[in-house]
Short mmCIF file of C-alpha atoms in Angstrom, two decimals:
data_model
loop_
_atom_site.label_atom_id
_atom_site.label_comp_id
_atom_site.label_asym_id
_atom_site.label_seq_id
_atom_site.Cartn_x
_atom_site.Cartn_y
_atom_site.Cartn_z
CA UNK A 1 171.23 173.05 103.69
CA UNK A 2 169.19 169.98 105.06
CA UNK A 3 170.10 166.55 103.92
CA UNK A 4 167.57 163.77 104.21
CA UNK A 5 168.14 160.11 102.84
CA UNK A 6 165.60 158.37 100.62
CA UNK A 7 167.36 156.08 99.32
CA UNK A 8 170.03 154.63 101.99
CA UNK A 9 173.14 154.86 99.87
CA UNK A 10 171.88 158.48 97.93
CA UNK A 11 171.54 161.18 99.41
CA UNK A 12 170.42 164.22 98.45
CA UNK A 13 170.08 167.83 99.00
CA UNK A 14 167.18 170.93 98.76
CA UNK A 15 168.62 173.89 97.59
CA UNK A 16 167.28 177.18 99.15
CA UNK A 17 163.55 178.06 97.33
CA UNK A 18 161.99 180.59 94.93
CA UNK A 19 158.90 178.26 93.79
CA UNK A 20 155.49 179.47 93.85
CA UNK A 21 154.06 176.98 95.04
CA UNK A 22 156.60 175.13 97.70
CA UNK A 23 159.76 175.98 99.39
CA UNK A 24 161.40 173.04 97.53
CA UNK A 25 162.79 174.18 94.66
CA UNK A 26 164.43 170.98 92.81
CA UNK A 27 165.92 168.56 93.44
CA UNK A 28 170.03 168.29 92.87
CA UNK A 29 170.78 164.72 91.95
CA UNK A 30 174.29 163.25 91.73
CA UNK A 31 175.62 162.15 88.77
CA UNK A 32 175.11 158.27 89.67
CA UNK A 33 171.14 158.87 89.66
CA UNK A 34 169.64 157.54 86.89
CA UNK A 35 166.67 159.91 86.99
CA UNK A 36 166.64 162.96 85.77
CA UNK A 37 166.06 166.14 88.14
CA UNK A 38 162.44 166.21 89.33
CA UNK A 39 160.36 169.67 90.28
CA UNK A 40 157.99 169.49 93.00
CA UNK A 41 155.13 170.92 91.94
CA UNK A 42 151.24 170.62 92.63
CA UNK A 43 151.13 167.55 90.10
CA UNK A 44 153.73 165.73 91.06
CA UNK A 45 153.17 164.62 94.88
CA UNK A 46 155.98 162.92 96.47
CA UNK A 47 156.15 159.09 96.53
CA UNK A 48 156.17 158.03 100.40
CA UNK A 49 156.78 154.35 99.42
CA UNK A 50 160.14 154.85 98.54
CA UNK A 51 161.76 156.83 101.71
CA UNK A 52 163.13 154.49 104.00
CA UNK A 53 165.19 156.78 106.26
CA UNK A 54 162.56 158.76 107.89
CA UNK A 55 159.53 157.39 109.88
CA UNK A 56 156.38 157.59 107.91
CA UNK A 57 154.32 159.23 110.62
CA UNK A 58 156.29 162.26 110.63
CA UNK A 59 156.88 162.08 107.08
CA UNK A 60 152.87 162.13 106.99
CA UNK A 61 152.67 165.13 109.57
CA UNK A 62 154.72 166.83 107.61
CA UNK A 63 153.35 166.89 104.19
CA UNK A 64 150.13 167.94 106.08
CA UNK A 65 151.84 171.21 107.18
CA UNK A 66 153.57 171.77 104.31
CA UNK A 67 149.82 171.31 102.11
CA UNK A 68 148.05 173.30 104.60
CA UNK A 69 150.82 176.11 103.64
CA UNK A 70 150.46 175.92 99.89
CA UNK A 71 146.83 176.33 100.52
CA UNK A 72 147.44 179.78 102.50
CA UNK A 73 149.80 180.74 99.57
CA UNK A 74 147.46 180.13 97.21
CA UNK A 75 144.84 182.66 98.44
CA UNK A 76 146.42 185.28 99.95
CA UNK A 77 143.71 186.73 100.94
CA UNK A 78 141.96 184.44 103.27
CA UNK A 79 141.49 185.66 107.18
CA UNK A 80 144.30 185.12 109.56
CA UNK A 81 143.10 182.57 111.75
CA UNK A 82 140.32 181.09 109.38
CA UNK A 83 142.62 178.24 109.62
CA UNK A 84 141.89 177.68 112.92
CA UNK A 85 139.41 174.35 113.47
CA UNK A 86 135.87 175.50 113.57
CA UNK A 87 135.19 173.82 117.32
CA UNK A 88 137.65 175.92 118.37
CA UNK A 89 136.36 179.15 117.16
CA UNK A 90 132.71 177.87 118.23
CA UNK A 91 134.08 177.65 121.86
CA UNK A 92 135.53 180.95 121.79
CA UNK A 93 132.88 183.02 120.37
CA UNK A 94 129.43 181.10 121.15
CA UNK A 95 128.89 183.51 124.60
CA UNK A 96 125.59 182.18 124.51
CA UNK A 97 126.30 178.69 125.10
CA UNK A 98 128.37 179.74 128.25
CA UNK A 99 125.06 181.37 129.36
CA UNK A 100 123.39 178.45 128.73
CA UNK A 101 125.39 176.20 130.49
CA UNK A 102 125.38 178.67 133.72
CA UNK A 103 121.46 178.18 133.26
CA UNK A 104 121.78 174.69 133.54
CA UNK A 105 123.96 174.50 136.68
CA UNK A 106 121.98 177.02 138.10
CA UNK A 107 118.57 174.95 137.56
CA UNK A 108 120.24 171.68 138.56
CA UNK A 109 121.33 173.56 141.70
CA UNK A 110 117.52 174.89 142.77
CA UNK A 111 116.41 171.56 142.11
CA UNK A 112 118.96 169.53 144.34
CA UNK A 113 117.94 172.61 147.30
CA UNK A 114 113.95 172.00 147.11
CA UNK A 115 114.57 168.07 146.95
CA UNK A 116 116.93 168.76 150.28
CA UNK A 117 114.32 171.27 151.51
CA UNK A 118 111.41 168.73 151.06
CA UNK A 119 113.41 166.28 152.99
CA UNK A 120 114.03 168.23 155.73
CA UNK A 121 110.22 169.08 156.00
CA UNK A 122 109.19 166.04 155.49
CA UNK A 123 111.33 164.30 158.20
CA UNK A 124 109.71 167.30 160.51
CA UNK A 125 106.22 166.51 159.48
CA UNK A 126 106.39 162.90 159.67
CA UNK A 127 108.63 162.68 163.31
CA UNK A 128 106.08 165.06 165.16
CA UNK A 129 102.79 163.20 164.10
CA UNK A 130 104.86 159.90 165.46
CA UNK A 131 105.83 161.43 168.59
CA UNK A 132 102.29 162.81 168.91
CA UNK A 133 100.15 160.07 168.36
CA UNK A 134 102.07 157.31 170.44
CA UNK A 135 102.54 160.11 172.87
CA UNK A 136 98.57 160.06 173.31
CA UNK A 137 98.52 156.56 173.05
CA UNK A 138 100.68 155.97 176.22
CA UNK A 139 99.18 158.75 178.02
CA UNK A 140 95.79 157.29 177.60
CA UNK A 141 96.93 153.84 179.21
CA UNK A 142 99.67 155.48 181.51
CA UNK A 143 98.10 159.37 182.79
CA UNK A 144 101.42 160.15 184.48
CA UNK A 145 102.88 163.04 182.37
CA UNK A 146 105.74 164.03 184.87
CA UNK A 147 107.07 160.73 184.58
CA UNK A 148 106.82 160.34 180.28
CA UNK A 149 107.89 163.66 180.03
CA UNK A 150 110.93 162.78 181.80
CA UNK A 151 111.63 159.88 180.47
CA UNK A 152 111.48 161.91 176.54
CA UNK A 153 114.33 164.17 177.99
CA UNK A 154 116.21 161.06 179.35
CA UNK A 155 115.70 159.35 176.18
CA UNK A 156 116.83 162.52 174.00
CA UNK A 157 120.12 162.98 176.86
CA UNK A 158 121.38 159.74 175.65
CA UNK A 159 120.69 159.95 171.68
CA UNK A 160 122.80 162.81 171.99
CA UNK A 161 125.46 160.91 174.53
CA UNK A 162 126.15 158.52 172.03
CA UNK A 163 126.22 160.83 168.77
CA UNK A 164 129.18 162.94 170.78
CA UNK A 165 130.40 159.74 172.08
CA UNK A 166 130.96 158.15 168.35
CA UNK A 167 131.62 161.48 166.81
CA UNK A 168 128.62 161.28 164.90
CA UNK A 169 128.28 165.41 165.96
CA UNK A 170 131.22 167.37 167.37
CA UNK A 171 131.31 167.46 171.12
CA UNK A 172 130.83 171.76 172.08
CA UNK A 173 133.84 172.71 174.45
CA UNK A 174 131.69 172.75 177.58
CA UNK A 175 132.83 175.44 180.42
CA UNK A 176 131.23 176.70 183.66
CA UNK A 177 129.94 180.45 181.69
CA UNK A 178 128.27 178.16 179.40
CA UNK A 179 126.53 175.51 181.65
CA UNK A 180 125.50 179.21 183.56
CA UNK A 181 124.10 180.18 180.64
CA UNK A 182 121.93 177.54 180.16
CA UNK A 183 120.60 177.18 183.46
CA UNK A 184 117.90 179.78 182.58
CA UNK A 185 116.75 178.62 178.82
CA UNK A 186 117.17 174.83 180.43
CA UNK A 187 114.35 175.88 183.17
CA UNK A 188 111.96 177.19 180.80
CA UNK A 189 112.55 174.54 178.33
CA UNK A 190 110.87 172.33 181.33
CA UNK A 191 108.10 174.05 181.99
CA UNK A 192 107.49 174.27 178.65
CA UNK A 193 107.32 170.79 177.72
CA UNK A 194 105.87 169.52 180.95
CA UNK A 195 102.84 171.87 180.89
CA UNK A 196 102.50 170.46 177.12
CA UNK A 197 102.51 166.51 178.84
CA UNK A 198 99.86 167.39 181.30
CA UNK A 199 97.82 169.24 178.79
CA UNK A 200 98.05 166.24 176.43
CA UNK A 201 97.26 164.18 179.25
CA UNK A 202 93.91 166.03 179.28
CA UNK A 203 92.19 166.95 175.97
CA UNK A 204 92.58 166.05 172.40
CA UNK A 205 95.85 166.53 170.95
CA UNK A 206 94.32 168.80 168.23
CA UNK A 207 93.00 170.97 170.87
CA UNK A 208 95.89 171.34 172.79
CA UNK A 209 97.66 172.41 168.81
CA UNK A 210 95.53 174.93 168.58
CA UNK A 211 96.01 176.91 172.02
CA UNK A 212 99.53 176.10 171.44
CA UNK A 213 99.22 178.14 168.13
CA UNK A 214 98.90 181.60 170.50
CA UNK A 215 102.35 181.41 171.25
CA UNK A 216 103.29 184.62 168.81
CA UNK A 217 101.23 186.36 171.32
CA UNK A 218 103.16 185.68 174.26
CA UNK A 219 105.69 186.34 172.11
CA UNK A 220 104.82 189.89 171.40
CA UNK A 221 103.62 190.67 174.89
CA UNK A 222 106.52 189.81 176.65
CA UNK A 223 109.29 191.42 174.05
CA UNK A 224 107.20 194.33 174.31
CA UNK A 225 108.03 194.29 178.11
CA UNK A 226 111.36 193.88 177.81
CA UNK A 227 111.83 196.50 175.31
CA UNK A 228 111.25 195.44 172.03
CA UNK A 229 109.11 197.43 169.52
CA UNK A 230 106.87 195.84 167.15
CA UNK A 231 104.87 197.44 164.08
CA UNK A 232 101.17 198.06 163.69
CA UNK A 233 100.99 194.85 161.94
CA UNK A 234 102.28 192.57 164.18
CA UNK A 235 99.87 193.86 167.08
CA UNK A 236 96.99 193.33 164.17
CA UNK A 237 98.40 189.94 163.61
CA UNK A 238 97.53 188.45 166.62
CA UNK A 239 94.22 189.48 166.61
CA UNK A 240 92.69 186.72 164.59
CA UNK A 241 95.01 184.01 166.89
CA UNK A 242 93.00 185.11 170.18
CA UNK A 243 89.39 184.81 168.00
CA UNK A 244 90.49 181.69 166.77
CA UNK A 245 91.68 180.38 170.08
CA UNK A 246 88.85 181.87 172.10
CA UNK A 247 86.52 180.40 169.69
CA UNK A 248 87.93 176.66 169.49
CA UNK A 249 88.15 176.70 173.60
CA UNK A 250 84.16 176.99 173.65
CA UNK A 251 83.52 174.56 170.82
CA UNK A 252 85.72 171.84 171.87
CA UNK A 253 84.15 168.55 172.96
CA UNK A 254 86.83 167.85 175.38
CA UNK A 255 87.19 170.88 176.72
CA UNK A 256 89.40 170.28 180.29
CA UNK A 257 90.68 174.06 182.44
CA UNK A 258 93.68 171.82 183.01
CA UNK A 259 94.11 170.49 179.52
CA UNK A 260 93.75 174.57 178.58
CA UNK A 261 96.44 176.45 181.29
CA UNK A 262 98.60 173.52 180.64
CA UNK A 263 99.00 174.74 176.97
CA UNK A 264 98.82 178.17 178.18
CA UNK A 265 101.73 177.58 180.54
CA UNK A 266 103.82 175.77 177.47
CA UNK A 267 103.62 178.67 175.21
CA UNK A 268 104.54 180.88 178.21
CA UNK A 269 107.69 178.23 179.44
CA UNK A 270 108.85 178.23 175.38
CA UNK A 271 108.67 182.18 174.40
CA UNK A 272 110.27 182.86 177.76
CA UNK A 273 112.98 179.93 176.55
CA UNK A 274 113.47 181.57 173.28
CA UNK A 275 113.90 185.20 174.98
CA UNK A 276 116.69 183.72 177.17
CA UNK A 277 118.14 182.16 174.67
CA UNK A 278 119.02 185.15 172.53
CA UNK A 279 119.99 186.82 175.52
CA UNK A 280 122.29 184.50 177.49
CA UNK A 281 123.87 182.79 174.68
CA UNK A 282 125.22 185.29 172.68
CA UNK A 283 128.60 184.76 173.72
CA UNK A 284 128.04 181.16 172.50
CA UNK A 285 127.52 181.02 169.13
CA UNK A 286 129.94 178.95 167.94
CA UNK A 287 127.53 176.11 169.58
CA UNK A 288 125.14 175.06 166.84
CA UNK A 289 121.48 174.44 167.55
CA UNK A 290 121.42 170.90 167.78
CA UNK A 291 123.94 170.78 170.33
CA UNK A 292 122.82 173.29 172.26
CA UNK A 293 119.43 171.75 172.10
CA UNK A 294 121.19 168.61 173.52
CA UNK A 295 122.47 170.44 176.39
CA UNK A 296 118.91 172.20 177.06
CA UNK A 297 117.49 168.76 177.16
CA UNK A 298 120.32 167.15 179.90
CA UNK A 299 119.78 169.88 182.23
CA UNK A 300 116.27 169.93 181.72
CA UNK A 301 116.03 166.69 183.04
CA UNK A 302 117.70 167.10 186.26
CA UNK A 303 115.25 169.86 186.53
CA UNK A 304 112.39 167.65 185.82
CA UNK A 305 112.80 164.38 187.42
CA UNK A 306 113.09 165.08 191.00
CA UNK A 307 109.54 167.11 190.75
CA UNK A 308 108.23 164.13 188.96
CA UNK A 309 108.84 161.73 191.74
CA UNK A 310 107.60 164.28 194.12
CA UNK A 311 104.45 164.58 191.99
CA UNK A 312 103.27 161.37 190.93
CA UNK A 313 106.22 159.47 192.20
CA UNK A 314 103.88 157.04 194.46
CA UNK A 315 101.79 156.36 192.42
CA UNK A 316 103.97 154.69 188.71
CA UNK A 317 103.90 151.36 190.61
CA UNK A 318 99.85 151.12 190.41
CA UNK A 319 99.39 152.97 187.24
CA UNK A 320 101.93 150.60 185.27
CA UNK A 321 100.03 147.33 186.41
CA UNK A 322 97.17 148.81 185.20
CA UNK A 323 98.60 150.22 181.87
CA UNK A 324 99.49 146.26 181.10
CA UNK A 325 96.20 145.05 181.92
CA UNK A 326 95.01 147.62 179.49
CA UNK A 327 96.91 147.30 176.26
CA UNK A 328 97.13 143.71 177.07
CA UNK A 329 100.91 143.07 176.35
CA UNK A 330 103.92 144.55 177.84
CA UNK A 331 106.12 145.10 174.72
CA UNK A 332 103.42 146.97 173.26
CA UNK A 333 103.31 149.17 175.97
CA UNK A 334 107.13 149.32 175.97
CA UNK A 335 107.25 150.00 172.58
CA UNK A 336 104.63 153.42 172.67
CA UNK A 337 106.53 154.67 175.50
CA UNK A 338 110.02 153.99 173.65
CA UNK A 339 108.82 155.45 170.40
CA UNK A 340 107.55 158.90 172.23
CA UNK A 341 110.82 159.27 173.66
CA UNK A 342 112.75 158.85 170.56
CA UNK A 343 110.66 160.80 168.22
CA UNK A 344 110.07 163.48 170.70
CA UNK A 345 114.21 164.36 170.05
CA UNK A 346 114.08 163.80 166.62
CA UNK A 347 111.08 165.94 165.45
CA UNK A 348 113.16 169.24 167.59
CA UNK A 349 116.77 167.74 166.43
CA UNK A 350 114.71 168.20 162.70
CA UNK A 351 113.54 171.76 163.69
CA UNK A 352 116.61 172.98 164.28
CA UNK A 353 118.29 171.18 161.34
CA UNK A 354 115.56 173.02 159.48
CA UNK A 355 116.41 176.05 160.95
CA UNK A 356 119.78 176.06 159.91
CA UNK A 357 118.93 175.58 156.26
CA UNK A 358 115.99 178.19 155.54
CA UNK A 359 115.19 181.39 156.13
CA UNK A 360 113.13 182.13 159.56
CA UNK A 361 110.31 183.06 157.47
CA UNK A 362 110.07 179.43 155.80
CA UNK A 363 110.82 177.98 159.37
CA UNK A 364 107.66 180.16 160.18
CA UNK A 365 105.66 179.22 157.93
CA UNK A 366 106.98 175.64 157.84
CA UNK A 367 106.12 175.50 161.89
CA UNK A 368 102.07 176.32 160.58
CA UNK A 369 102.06 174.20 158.14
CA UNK A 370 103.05 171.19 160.54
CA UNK A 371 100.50 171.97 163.34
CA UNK A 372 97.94 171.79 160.59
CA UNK A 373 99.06 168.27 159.60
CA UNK A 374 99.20 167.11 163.05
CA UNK A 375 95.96 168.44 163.74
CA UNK A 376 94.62 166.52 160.90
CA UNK A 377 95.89 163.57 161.39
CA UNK A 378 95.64 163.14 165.34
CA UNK A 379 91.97 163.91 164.29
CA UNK A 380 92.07 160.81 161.86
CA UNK A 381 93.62 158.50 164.05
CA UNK A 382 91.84 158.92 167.34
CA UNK A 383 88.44 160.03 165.45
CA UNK A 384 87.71 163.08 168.00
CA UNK A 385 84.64 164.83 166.94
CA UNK A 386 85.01 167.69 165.97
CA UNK A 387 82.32 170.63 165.47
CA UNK A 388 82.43 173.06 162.44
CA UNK A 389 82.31 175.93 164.84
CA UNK A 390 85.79 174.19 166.06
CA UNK A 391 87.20 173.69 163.05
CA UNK A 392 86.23 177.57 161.83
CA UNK A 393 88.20 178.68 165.22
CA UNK A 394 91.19 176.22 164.35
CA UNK A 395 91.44 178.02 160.79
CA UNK A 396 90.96 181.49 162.46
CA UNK A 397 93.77 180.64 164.67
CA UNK A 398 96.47 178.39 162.46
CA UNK A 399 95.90 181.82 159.50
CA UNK A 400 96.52 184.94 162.59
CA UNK A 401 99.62 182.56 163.45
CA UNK A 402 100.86 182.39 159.12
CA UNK A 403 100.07 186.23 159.39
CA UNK A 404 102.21 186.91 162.10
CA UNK A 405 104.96 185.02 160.51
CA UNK A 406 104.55 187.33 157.47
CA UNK A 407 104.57 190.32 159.38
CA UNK A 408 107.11 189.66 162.07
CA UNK A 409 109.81 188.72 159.24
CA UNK A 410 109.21 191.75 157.25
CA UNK A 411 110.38 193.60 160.55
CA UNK A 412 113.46 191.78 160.76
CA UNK A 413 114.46 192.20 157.07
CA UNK A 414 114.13 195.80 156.98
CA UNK A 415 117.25 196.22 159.28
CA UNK A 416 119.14 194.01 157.22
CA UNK A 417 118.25 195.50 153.97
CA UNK A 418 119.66 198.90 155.71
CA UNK A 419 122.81 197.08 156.41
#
């Protein structure tokens, strides 16, 4: 029996129920009730304005329930679980708008990776025509490449000094195996980028791009010596890069032998670099690139310096007098040679951080891509003429360098797609 009180002083009781319609059967009134017994039934709903003994809230909830269940008694033969609310079923059974909502993420995901991807290429682009054209510009006022180029690697040294210094990059855990290890990739790093200085220092930068675009076939030739086996295609490949390259040498208006072996030599100092690399460092790969990049660059320069002032050494005294004299103010001056330096680590810090985000095929292609745009626009800046038999050996050259990068990652997917 449940007892509730509407009226303070009365109460009353529900008898167990047989009613169609409710469980309440009657109501049993005492004999002081003036009323006479009342039958719940559908037309007579129950008067909420007199119950004082019972919050009306639950009073409410519970007249909802107990509707809700005269509503299932009255058609017995409605679904179990049509009762349930309709965004409810919708959720469960609407597979489709799952899919869709996967679709979505998925979308908003590829977009958020080009925008990142453009950045990152962008950055690239736009730090190596910097370093490129105010590299020129203070080697035309200042022809002392052994001494800029040094100064680049100095300048690079301490951008990474103070990144590991702040924690702005984690410090690698240096020991004396590694520091061996780098010894090698460090030396040819130098050669590398000095023979690029003094070939700079010589001819157009555009033409010094486009001998510097033959590196794949250095590349080739000298993994081929040392073991490596390369398809058909890749030996095809570099066909067009030595017709293109042979063919822009001729036509070029500043044509210098020195300006030409030193970009020779660079490819030759950089593939041998690369080789090293892969072959000293293995036991180092917990050292990301741009770290190991700034180590490259620190013992590169302790390589470099001591040949520079052996060099040209007696002769930066003269030369930067006459640099002043030339641009007219010092600053300016100052501010080429800073701006070379700085830029020159960025534009490879970029490379590799591109390089850890893409695919080596996009990084190939990506590297093409870039020589073209700072062949273009060292061509707009310092107005070098430039023949059309030129400019059909530049094409030749920059689309034999985009073919090798085709071919030569096709050769290193097929052993993963194995795997």
């Amino acid at each position: 029996m449940f007892t509730l009180n509407l009226i303070p002083s009365t109460p009353i009781t529900f008898s167990k129920s047989t009613h169609q319609y409710f469980p309440i059967k009657r109501i049993q009134s005492p004999k002081n009730l003036a009323e006479s017994p009342v039958f719940f039934t559908k037309s007579t709903p129950l008067n909420f304005n007199k119950i004082h003994a019972c919050p009306f809230g639950k009073i409410q909830a519970l007249s909802t329930k107990t509707t809700h269940l005269g509503k299932i008694l009255e058609n017995p033969s409605r679904k179990a679980g049509s009762h349930v609310p309709k965004a409810a079923a919708s959720s469960e059974s609407n597979p489709e708008g799952e899919a869709e909502s996967v679709e979505a993420a998925a979308a908003a995901k590829s977009k958020a990776k080009a925008l990142q991807l453009a950045l990152v290429f962008g950055f690239w682009y736009f730090q190596n025509i910097v370093f490129n054209i105010y590299n020129k510009k203070a080697l035309n006022v200042f022809p002392f490449p052994w001494l800029l180029a040094s100064f680049q690697l100095f300048a690079g040294s301490i951008w990474m000094l103070v990144l590991w210094s702040l924690k702005l990059q984690p410090c690698p855990k240096i020991t004396k195996p590694f520091i061996i290890a780098l010894l090698g990739p460090a030396f040819f790093h130098t050669i590398g980028h000095i023979s690029a200085c003094v070939s700079f220092s010589k001819v157009a930068v555009s033409f010094t791009h486009v001998i510097k675009s033959s590196e794949p076939v250095f590349s080739v030739v000298f993994s081929s010596f040392l073991g490596d086996t390369y398809p058909l295609k890749v030996w095809l490949s570099i066909l067009p890069i030595v017709l293109g390259c042979s063919l822009a040498a001729i036509t070029e208006v500043s044509f210098n032998f020195q300006g030409l072996w030193g970009a020779l030599i660079s490819n030759v100092g950089f593939v041998l670099r690369n080789i090293y690399s892969k072959r000293s460092l293995q036991n180092f790969k917990e050292v990301n690139g741009l770290n190991l990049y700034g180590w490259i660059s620190i013992i590169s320069l302790f390589y470099l310096f001591p040949v520079a002032v052996l060099v040209e050494g007696s002769q930066w005294v003269q030369g930067y007098q006459q640099a002043i004299q030339t641009v007219g103010k010092a600053s300016t001056f100052y501010i080429w040679v800073l701006l070379s330096g700085i830029f020159y680590h960025l534009y490879n810090q970029s490379s590799y951080q591109a390089l850890d985000e893409i695919s080596p095929l996009t990084f190939s292609v990506g590297n093409t891509m870039k020589r073209i745009v700072v062949i273009v626009s060292t061509v707009l800046v310092f107005r070098n003429p430039v023949r059309p038999l030129n400019a059909l050996g530049s094409g030749i050259a920059i689309l034999g360098t985009f073919l090798y990068s085709q071919a030569t990652a096709k050769k290193v997917s097929a052993p993963e797609k194995k795997s």
